[in-house]
Coordinates of N, CA and C in Angstrom, one line a residue:
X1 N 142.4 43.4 120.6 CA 141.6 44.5 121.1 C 141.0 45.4 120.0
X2 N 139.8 46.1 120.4 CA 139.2 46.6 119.9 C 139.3 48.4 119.6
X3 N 139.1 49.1 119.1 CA 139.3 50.7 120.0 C 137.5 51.2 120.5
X4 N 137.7 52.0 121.1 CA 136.3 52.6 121.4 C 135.8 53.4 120.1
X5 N 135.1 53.0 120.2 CA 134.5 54.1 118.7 C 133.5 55.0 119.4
X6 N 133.6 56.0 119.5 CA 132.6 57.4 120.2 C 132.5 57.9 119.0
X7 N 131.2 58.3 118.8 CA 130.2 59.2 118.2 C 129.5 60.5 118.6
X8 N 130.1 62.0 118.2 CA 129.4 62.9 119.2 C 129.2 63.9 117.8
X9 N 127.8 63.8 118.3 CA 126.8 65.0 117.5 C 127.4 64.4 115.6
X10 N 127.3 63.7 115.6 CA 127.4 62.3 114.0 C 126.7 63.0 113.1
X11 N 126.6 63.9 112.0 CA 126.2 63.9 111.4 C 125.9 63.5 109.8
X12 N 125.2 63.5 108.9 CA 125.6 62.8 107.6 C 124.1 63.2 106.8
X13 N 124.4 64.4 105.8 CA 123.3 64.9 104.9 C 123.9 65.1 103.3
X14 N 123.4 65.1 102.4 CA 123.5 64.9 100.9 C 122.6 66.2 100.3
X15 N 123.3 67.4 100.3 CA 122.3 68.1 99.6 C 122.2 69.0 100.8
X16 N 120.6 69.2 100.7 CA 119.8 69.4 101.8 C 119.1 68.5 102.8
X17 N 119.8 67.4 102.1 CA 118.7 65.7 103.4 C 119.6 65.2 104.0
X18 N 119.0 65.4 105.3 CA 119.8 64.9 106.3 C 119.4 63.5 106.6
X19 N 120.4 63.0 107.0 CA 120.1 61.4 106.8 C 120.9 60.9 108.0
X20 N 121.8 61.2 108.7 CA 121.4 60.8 110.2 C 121.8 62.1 111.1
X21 N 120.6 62.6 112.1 CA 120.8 63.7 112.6 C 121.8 63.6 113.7
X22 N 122.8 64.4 114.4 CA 123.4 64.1 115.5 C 123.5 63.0 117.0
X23 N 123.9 62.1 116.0 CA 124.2 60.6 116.7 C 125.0 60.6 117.5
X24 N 124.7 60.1 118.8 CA 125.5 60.0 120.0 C 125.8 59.0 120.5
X25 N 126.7 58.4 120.7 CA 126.6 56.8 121.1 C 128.4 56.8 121.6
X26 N 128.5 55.4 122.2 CA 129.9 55.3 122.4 C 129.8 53.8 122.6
X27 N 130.8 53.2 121.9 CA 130.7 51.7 121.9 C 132.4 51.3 122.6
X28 N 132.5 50.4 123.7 CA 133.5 50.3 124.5 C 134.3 48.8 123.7
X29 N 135.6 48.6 123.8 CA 136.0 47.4 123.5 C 135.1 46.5 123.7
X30 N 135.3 45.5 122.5 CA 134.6 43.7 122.7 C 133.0 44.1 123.0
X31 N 132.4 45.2 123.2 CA 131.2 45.5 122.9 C 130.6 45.3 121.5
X32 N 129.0 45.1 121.5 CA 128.3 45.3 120.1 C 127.4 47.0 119.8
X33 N 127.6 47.2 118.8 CA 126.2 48.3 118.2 C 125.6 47.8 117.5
X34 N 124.4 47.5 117.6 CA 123.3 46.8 116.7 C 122.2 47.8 116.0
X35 N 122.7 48.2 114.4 CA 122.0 49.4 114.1 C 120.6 48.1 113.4
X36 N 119.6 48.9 113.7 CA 118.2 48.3 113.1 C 117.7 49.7 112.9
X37 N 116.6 49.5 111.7 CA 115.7 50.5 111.2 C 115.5 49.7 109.9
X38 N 114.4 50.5 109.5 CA 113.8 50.4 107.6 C 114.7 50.6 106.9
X39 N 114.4 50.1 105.2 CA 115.5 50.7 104.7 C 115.4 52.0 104.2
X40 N 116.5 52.5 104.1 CA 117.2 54.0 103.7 C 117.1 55.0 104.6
X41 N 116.7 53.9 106.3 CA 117.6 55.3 107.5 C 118.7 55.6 107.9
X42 N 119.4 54.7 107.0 CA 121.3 55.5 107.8 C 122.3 54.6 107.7
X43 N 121.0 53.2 108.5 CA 122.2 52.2 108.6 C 123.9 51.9 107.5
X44 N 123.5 51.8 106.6 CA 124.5 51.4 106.1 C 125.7 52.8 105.3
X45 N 124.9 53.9 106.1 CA 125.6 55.0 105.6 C 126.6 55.3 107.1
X46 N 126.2 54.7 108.1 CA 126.7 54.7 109.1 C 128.3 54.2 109.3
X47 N 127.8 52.7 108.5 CA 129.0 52.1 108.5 C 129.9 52.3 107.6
X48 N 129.1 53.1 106.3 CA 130.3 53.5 105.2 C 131.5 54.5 106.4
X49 N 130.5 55.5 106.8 CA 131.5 56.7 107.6 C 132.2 56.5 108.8
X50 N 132.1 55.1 109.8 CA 132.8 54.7 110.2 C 134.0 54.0 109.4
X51 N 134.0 53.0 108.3 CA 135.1 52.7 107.7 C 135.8 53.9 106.9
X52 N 135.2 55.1 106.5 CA 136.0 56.1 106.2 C 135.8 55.8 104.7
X53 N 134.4 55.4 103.9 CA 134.0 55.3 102.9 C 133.0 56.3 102.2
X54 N 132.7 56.9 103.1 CA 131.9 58.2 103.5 C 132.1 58.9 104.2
X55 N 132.0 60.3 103.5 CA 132.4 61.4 104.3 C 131.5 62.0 105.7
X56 N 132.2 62.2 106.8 CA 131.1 62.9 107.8 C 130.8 64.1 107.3
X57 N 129.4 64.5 107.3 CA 129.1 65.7 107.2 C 128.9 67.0 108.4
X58 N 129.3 66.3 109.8 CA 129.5 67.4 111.1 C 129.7 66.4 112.1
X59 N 130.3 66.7 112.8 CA 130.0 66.3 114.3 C 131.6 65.4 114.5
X60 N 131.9 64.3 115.2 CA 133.1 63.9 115.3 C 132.7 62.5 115.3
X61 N 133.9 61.6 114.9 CA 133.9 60.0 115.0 C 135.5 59.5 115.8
X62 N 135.3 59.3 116.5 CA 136.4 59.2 117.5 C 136.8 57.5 117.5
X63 N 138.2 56.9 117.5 CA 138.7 55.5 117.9 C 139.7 55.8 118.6
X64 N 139.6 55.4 120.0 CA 140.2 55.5 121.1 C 140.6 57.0 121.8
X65 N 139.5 57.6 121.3 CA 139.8 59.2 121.5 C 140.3 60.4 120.4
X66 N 140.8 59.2 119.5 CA 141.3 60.4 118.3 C 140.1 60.6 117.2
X67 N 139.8 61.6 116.7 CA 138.8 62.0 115.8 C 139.7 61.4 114.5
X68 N 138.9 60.7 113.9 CA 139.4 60.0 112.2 C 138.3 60.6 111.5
X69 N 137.8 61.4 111.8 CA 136.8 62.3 110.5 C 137.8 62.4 109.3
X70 N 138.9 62.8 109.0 CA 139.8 63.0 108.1 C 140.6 61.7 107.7
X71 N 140.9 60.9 108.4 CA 141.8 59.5 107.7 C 141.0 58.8 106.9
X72 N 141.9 58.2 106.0 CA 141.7 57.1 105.2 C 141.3 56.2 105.4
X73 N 140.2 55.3 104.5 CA 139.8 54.0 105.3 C 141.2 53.0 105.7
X74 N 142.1 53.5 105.0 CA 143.4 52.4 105.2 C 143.9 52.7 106.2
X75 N 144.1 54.3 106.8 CA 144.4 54.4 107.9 C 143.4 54.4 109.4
X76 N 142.2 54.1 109.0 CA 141.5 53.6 110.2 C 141.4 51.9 110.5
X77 N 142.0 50.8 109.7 CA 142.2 49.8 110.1 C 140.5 49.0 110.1
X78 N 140.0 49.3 109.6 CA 138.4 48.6 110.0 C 137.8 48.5 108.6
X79 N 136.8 47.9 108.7 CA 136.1 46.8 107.4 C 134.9 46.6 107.9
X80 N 133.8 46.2 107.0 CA 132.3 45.9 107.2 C 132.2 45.0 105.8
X81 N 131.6 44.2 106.4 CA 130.4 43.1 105.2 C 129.3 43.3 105.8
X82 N 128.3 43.0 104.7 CA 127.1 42.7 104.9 C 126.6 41.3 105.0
X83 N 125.6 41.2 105.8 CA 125.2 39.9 106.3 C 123.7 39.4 105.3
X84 N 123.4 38.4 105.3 CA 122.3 37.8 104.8 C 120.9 38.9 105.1
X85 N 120.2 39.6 104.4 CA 119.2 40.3 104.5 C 117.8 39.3 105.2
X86 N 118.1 38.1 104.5 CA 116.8 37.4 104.9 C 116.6 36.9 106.3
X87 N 115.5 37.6 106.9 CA 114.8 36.9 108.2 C 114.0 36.1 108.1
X88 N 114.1 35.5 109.6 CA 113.3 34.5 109.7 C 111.7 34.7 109.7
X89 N 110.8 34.6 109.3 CA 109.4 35.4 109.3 C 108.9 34.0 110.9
X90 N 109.2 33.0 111.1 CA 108.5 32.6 112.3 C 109.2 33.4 113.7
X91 N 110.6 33.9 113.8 CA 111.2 34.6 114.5 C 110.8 35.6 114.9
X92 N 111.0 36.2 116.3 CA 110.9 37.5 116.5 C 111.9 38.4 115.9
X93 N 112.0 39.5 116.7 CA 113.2 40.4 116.3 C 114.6 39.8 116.6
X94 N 113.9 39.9 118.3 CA 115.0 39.4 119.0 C 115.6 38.0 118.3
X95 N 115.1 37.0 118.5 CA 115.6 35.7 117.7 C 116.2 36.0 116.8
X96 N 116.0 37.0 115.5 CA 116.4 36.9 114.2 C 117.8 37.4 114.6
X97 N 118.0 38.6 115.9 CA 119.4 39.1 116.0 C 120.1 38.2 116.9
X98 N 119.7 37.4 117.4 CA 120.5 36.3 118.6 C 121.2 35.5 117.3
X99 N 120.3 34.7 116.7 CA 120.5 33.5 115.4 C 121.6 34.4 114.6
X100 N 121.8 36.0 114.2 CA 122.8 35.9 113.6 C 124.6 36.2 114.5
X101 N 124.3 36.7 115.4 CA 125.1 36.6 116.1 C 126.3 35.7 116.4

């Protein structure tokens, strides 16, 4: 099993640059979140602050209802790799996210 990971009012700025504004979302067990954008919108600052490699800068990050803004990555239990950058240029979008799936 999975936990729910809820996201309310997410924020994450460096300075004065805000870099993801108040992100709302809620991802339920055995569910996907499929972050897409250019680079240097968030994505991967997203998932630093979910694993608790990055600090949140406001708002809450919840797994299973309990806020882990403050734990450890060792005490949130979760991990991220990155995947192959390269798409397929004859693919659409869609295809390129089915095919890695």
């Amino acid at each position: 099993m999975m936990p729910v990971i809820a996201f309310d009012h997410l924020r994450k700025s460096y300075g004065g640059t805000e870099v993801i504004r108040e992100f709302d979302a809620e991802v339920p067990d055995q569910e996907f979140l499929v972050l897409l954008g250019p680079s240097g919108c968030g994505k991967s600052t997203m998932l630093r602050m979910i694993a608790g490699l990055t600090e949140v800068s406001g708002g809450e990050l919840r797994f299973d209802g309990e806020v882990v803004n403050a734990k450890s990555p060792k005490e949130r239990n979760v991990a991220f790799v990155f995947q192959s950058y390269a798409l397929y240029p004859q693919m659409t979008v869609r295809a390129n996210i089915a095919f890695r799936c």
